[in-house]
Amino acid sequence: MTSPPTDAPALPTREAAGLTRAEAERGLARYGRNEVPPPPPTPLHRRVLAQLRDPLILVLLGAALLTIAIGDRPDAVVITLVVVVNTTVGVAQEVRADRAVAALSALSAPRARVLRDGAPHEVPTALVVPGDTLLLGEGDIVAADALLTEASALLTDESMLTGESEPVARAVGEPVSAGTVVVRGRGVATATATGPASAFGRIAASLDGGHEPTPLQRRLASLGRVLAVVTLALCLLFFALGLLRGLPAGTMAVTAISLAVAAVPESLPAVVTLALALGARRMAARGALVRRLPAVETLGSVSVLATDKTGTLTEGRMVVQHVWTPEGAADISGTGYGPHGRLLRDGRQLTPREAHPVRELLMAAALCNDAGLRPPMPTDPTGAWTPVGDPMEAALLAAAAKAHCPGRAELDRLCRRFAEAPFDPQRKRMTTLHHLPDGNVLVCLKGAPESVLDPTVLDAEPGLLDRARSQAQTLARQGFRVLAVAAAERLWQPLPATGAEQGLRLLGLVAISDPPKPSATATLAACRAAGITPVMITGDHPATARAVAVRTGVVDDGPDGRVLTGPDLATAPDADLTAARVFARTDPQQKLDIVRAWRARGAVTAMTGDGVNDGPALRQADIGVAMGARGTEVARQAADLVLTDDELSTVVTAVEEGRRVYDNIRRFLVYAMAGGTAEILVMLAGPLLGLPLPLRAAQILWINLLTHGLTGVAMGAEPAAPDAMRRPPRPPDRHILAAGVWQRLLALASAVTVVSLLAGTAARAWGLPWQSVLFLALLAAQLGVALGLRGRLLTRANPFLPASVAGSALLAAAALHVPALRSLLDTEPVGWSGLWLASAAALAAFVCARLLRGAFHGKG
Ligand code: ATP
């Protein structure tokens, strides 16, 4: 627990109105932003130095010195050029990736509700200043150290700060620390310390803010090391063979080093970071905010999507359609949350006598209620009433209004609430105690039928209980959310609200409709096509859950559509939690158990949640998904993915983006490695075919520049393959080159080698400048591969790739025709025949890449 800081608000506070905007601005200028100061940006020279420290670049710099020593000026120039270009591209990619990540974290920054200029406002937590009036509700994270000025049944969880997981009750006058979660109740508090001066700031500042590499980055880094070793060994072999054939040692050393530099895809880490960051940016543009970069890559492997029901699969717009009382049932007409509708039985309006028990029931439901209804704004063309608080409770208020019960304010005045046992998902009921004008006490209770239709709670005949239970079952099977309502009038006695939950009179049942979202069915079908198993987890009744699950297509209406309930799980702790697709009446712990069970089976789980209790399950899931608008701040901050549009289909969109990013990284890897391998093979095999030193160092480096540079980066922006969402998810532990990818990569490298050498030997036989033809053919073949590996050959989605291929082809031609480049690269014009040979090589490589492409995309 923190004590109020000594420099408590020097700024004016007016609880009723909060700070004015000007005061808040002054506070911000004086105290700074309410956040842990971000680490200073890496200066440019440090970034450049980091690039130059790359072992390959160091070797290349060594080679540059060597070329100068042996008087090989052209190679020295080209090597320097390569170092400059590589460093520039590396730094540029790093800066771009950092910017994208920074923009993303700004988007998902925490928010707080404060009173400013007399009205509640949602502001970024960073803008909260000492003196601000914080409005706290369930699921909020306290934005600053603060002193409570109002508290109603306020329960907070301080585990973020103290590690203590038991919620703590907080009363007026007590301090609350920044980072504390409001588990229940409401409160108003005055901020006393913000930013690094607050408790959370003090803790957060000691955390390591550095970026952890993602699993893919780690795996690629180790692959990179293996590649570097193999390449260096092969280049040494090439060097030794050259010496054996009596070639000059200096030339051979420079050529071998250049070959090593060209063959190792040294830009891979930068390409991966950029691909992930840009993937995250595209996701954000489509409504999916990624809060951790590794999530971009994990999303592609999601194999189970566990969703809640209300508001995710259903509209979350609740309407009471039907009530049942022991005296008779009634339908309630009208839509939305407006007070317009009638009580009907068999199509005719109820008589006042018939309506009496229904009104009694709805009145109790309106008293045992924390919601409100907001009339339409004059400016709102829809004229729709909106719920304030829990939509289900608001629906009860609307139904009470349709039955002409007194309004909220009137009820509160007539029957003032003095005690309550708030709704609790474990007990699944809520009880309120009210003073009646005659001095007696009115007990109102509402809750899940099985928790209310209980002889220890109700004073009712067994026959009545059976009738009510069977009625509740029938209504739940029709997809209604069913509540039972009970009440009793008592003499006043000092008892906690839970102690009053006995001997009550059953008033009846309320059936609330919440229609499935039309888009939910399509979303779940898309999931299934993509090999993702949908699972529904809800706190609702099993029959209601099943009805909604069948309507939205989570399960079929057959024996496989089995529903497991929380009580089932409690009595069979060893039950296979992955055997069912629908879970009902679950509590937060069971949600966690279900995620764990799927993960233990090797599934990659995405799980939606928005409540204050969902945090642990969101963190446990591989991808925790929170709703941006509807969800609580706690859920948003625990999640990996925040849906700004609250639409489940956005998860599927994000999965598609994730698969696209992974495909693109793999495509770049295949392309770069096939090219590099081909360069080594050409250099090793050339002499056997009578091509003594197939390429010069400068030529190899020029090829490296044109293939890896822009073309490689352009590959990161390729669109998703048409079948990206029609294939099963990639197992997360599968190596990026597994499932036959590396064999096909070698096949592609061999093809590029063969066509290039064929072009070279043919040129030699025809008396053409064979080295220049070989240079052009090897470059063109690699560009052919770049195009051939595209997922959608003629797509316009990424004009950058064809443009960079065309640019590279032009620069290749320039290498043969521009005199300055010719003398640098030691090339000659190759004439039409040479051009045809190189084009044929490119075409052949393109065709090979197309034939092998399915294997790179479709599998794994
Ligand atoms: P979903 O997955 O549909 O969002 P949930 O997990 O939110 O469901 P809970 O809020 O835990 O479900 O509610 C479980 C049950 O408790 C409901 O089916 C209902 O019968 C009862 N219930 C929910 N809210 C209240 C409330 N405010 N007062 C009384 N009973 C309630």
PDB file of C-alpha atoms in Angstrom, residues 640-759:
ATOM      1  CA  ASP A 640      -2.132  -9.434 -27.317  1.00  0.00           C
ATOM      2  CA  LEU A 641      -4.675  -8.273 -29.833  1.00  0.00           C
ATOM      3  CA  VAL A 642      -7.268  -5.530 -29.372  1.00  0.00           C
ATOM      4  CA  LEU A 643     -10.138  -5.375 -31.846  1.00  0.00           C
ATOM      5  CA  THR A 644     -10.981  -1.739 -32.415  1.00  0.00           C
ATOM      6  CA  ASP A 645     -14.252  -2.653 -34.122  1.00  0.00           C
ATOM      7  CA  ASP A 646     -15.260  -5.356 -31.599  1.00  0.00           C
ATOM      8  CA  GLU A 647     -15.860  -7.730 -34.522  1.00  0.00           C
ATOM      9  CA  LEU A 648     -14.822 -11.362 -34.265  1.00  0.00           C
ATOM     10  CA  SER A 649     -14.208 -11.442 -38.016  1.00  0.00           C
ATOM     11  CA  THR A 650     -11.269  -9.110 -37.403  1.00  0.00           C
ATOM     12  CA  VAL A 651      -9.482 -11.963 -35.617  1.00  0.00           C
ATOM     13  CA  VAL A 652      -9.760 -13.979 -38.817  1.00  0.00           C
ATOM     14  CA  THR A 653      -8.419 -11.009 -40.777  1.00  0.00           C
ATOM     15  CA  ALA A 654      -5.491 -10.808 -38.372  1.00  0.00           C
ATOM     16  CA  VAL A 655      -4.817 -14.521 -38.772  1.00  0.00           C
ATOM     17  CA  GLU A 656      -4.704 -14.024 -42.522  1.00  0.00           C
ATOM     18  CA  GLU A 657      -2.230 -11.162 -42.109  1.00  0.00           C
ATOM     19  CA  GLY A 658      -0.164 -13.358 -39.796  1.00  0.00           C
ATOM     20  CA  ARG A 659      -0.035 -16.116 -42.386  1.00  0.00           C
ATOM     21  CA  ARG A 660       0.862 -13.591 -45.038  1.00  0.00           C
ATOM     22  CA  VAL A 661       3.787 -12.223 -43.025  1.00  0.00           C
ATOM     23  CA  TYR A 662       5.116 -15.706 -42.410  1.00  0.00           C
ATOM     24  CA  ASP A 663       4.750 -16.696 -46.069  1.00  0.00           C
ATOM     25  CA  ASN A 664       6.572 -13.548 -47.130  1.00  0.00           C
ATOM     26  CA  ILE A 665       9.448 -14.109 -44.741  1.00  0.00           C
ATOM     27  CA  ARG A 666       9.767 -17.668 -45.956  1.00  0.00           C
ATOM     28  CA  ARG A 667       9.569 -16.556 -49.578  1.00  0.00           C
ATOM     29  CA  PHE A 668      12.389 -14.093 -49.012  1.00  0.00           C
ATOM     30  CA  LEU A 669      14.434 -16.783 -47.289  1.00  0.00           C
ATOM     31  CA  VAL A 670      13.896 -19.267 -50.120  1.00  0.00           C
ATOM     32  CA  TYR A 671      14.689 -16.633 -52.713  1.00  0.00           C
ATOM     33  CA  ALA A 672      17.804 -15.341 -50.977  1.00  0.00           C
ATOM     34  CA  MET A 673      19.148 -18.764 -50.074  1.00  0.00           C
ATOM     35  CA  ALA A 674      18.474 -20.274 -53.489  1.00  0.00           C
ATOM     36  CA  GLY A 675      20.271 -17.303 -55.086  1.00  0.00           C
ATOM     37  CA  GLY A 676      23.215 -17.493 -52.692  1.00  0.00           C
ATOM     38  CA  THR A 677      23.594 -21.233 -53.097  1.00  0.00           C
ATOM     39  CA  ALA A 678      23.458 -20.875 -56.870  1.00  0.00           C
ATOM     40  CA  GLU A 679      26.229 -18.252 -56.762  1.00  0.00           C
ATOM     41  CA  ILE A 680      28.499 -20.615 -54.822  1.00  0.00           C
ATOM     42  CA  LEU A 681      27.654 -23.580 -57.052  1.00  0.00           C
ATOM     43  CA  VAL A 682      28.373 -21.555 -60.182  1.00  0.00           C
ATOM     44  CA  MET A 683      31.744 -20.498 -58.823  1.00  0.00           C
ATOM     45  CA  LEU A 684      32.625 -24.058 -57.776  1.00  0.00           C
ATOM     46  CA  ALA A 685      31.333 -25.856 -60.882  1.00  0.00           C
ATOM     47  CA  GLY A 686      32.362 -23.262 -63.479  1.00  0.00           C
ATOM     48  CA  PRO A 687      36.009 -24.307 -63.680  1.00  0.00           C
ATOM     49  CA  LEU A 688      34.930 -27.909 -64.335  1.00  0.00           C
ATOM     50  CA  LEU A 689      33.107 -26.673 -67.433  1.00  0.00           C
ATOM     51  CA  GLY A 690      36.062 -24.692 -68.666  1.00  0.00           C
ATOM     52  CA  LEU A 691      34.995 -21.369 -67.167  1.00  0.00           C
ATOM     53  CA  PRO A 692      38.128 -20.681 -65.061  1.00  0.00           C
ATOM     54  CA  LEU A 693      36.958 -17.856 -62.746  1.00  0.00           C
ATOM     55  CA  PRO A 694      33.261 -17.649 -63.625  1.00  0.00           C
ATOM     56  CA  LEU A 695      32.628 -14.240 -62.048  1.00  0.00           C
ATOM     57  CA  ARG A 696      34.743 -11.453 -60.646  1.00  0.00           C
ATOM     58  CA  ALA A 697      34.372 -10.226 -57.092  1.00  0.00           C
ATOM     59  CA  ALA A 698      32.776  -6.949 -58.193  1.00  0.00           C
ATOM     60  CA  GLN A 699      30.266  -8.791 -60.399  1.00  0.00           C
ATOM     61  CA  ILE A 700      29.217 -11.064 -57.546  1.00  0.00           C
ATOM     62  CA  LEU A 701      28.709  -8.074 -55.287  1.00  0.00           C
ATOM     63  CA  TRP A 702      26.727  -6.264 -57.954  1.00  0.00           C
ATOM     64  CA  ILE A 703      24.396  -9.268 -58.225  1.00  0.00           C
ATOM     65  CA  ASN A 704      24.077  -9.242 -54.445  1.00  0.00           C
ATOM     66  CA  LEU A 705      23.151  -5.558 -54.452  1.00  0.00           C
ATOM     67  CA  LEU A 706      20.482  -5.917 -57.100  1.00  0.00           C
ATOM     68  CA  THR A 707      18.900  -9.103 -55.814  1.00  0.00           C
ATOM     69  CA  HIS A 708      18.936  -8.725 -52.030  1.00  0.00           C
ATOM     70  CA  GLY A 709      18.415  -5.005 -51.725  1.00  0.00           C
ATOM     71  CA  LEU A 710      15.172  -3.605 -53.023  1.00  0.00           C
ATOM     72  CA  THR A 711      13.765  -6.817 -54.451  1.00  0.00           C
ATOM     73  CA  GLY A 712      14.162  -8.574 -51.114  1.00  0.00           C
ATOM     74  CA  VAL A 713      12.433  -5.767 -49.231  1.00  0.00           C
ATOM     75  CA  ALA A 714       9.659  -5.627 -51.822  1.00  0.00           C
ATOM     76  CA  MET A 715       8.889  -9.271 -51.127  1.00  0.00           C
ATOM     77  CA  GLY A 716       7.790  -8.350 -47.603  1.00  0.00           C
ATOM     78  CA  ALA A 717       4.799  -6.493 -49.012  1.00  0.00           C
ATOM     79  CA  GLU A 718       3.442  -9.337 -51.127  1.00  0.00           C
ATOM     80  CA  PRO A 719      -0.294  -9.957 -50.642  1.00  0.00           C
ATOM     81  CA  ALA A 720      -1.630 -13.121 -49.015  1.00  0.00           C
ATOM     82  CA  ALA A 721      -1.770 -16.181 -51.258  1.00  0.00           C
ATOM     83  CA  PRO A 722      -5.279 -17.019 -52.500  1.00  0.00           C
ATOM     84  CA  ASP A 723      -5.273 -20.206 -50.456  1.00  0.00           C
ATOM     85  CA  ALA A 724      -3.847 -18.607 -47.296  1.00  0.00           C
ATOM     86  CA  MET A 725      -7.114 -19.137 -45.434  1.00  0.00           C
ATOM     87  CA  ARG A 726      -7.967 -22.484 -46.978  1.00  0.00           C
ATOM     88  CA  ARG A 727      -5.100 -24.447 -45.528  1.00  0.00           C
ATOM     89  CA  PRO A 728      -4.531 -25.722 -42.028  1.00  0.00           C
ATOM     90  CA  PRO A 729      -2.537 -23.596 -39.615  1.00  0.00           C
ATOM     91  CA  ARG A 730       1.200 -24.080 -39.485  1.00  0.00           C
ATOM     92  CA  PRO A 731       2.354 -26.013 -36.429  1.00  0.00           C
ATOM     93  CA  PRO A 732       4.182 -23.378 -34.373  1.00  0.00           C
ATOM     94  CA  ASP A 733       7.253 -25.506 -33.760  1.00  0.00           C
ATOM     95  CA  ARG A 734       7.737 -26.436 -37.405  1.00  0.00           C
ATOM     96  CA  HIS A 735      10.997 -25.091 -38.771  1.00  0.00           C
ATOM     97  CA  ILE A 736      10.654 -22.460 -41.437  1.00  0.00           C
ATOM     98  CA  LEU A 737      12.522 -24.736 -43.849  1.00  0.00           C
ATOM     99  CA  ALA A 738      10.783 -27.955 -42.766  1.00  0.00           C
ATOM    100  CA  ALA A 739       8.123 -29.905 -44.657  1.00  0.00           C
ATOM    101  CA  GLY A 740      10.234 -30.349 -47.758  1.00  0.00           C
ATOM    102  CA  VAL A 741      10.982 -26.635 -48.146  1.00  0.00           C
ATOM    103  CA  TRP A 742      14.744 -26.916 -47.988  1.00  0.00           C
ATOM    104  CA  GLN A 743      14.872 -29.800 -50.476  1.00  0.00           C
ATOM    105  CA  ARG A 744      12.889 -27.709 -52.907  1.00  0.00           C
ATOM    106  CA  LEU A 745      15.075 -24.748 -52.141  1.00  0.00           C
ATOM    107  CA  LEU A 746      18.102 -26.802 -53.187  1.00  0.00           C
ATOM    108  CA  ALA A 747      16.254 -27.898 -56.322  1.00  0.00           C
ATOM    109  CA  LEU A 748      15.617 -24.253 -57.152  1.00  0.00           C
ATOM    110  CA  ALA A 749      19.257 -23.336 -56.466  1.00  0.00           C
ATOM    111  CA  SER A 750      20.387 -26.175 -58.748  1.00  0.00           C
ATOM    112  CA  ALA A 751      18.033 -24.992 -61.474  1.00  0.00           C
ATOM    113  CA  VAL A 752      19.420 -21.435 -61.292  1.00  0.00           C
ATOM    114  CA  THR A 753      22.981 -22.826 -61.342  1.00  0.00           C
ATOM    115  CA  VAL A 754      22.311 -25.056 -64.339  1.00  0.00           C
ATOM    116  CA  VAL A 755      20.572 -22.417 -66.455  1.00  0.00           C
ATOM    117  CA  SER A 756      23.246 -19.825 -65.671  1.00  0.00           C
ATOM    118  CA  LEU A 757      26.100 -22.203 -66.460  1.00  0.00           C
ATOM    119  CA  LEU A 758      24.328 -23.341 -69.624  1.00  0.00           C
ATOM    120  CA  ALA A 759      24.059 -19.722 -70.733  1.00  0.00           C
TER     121      ALA A 759
END
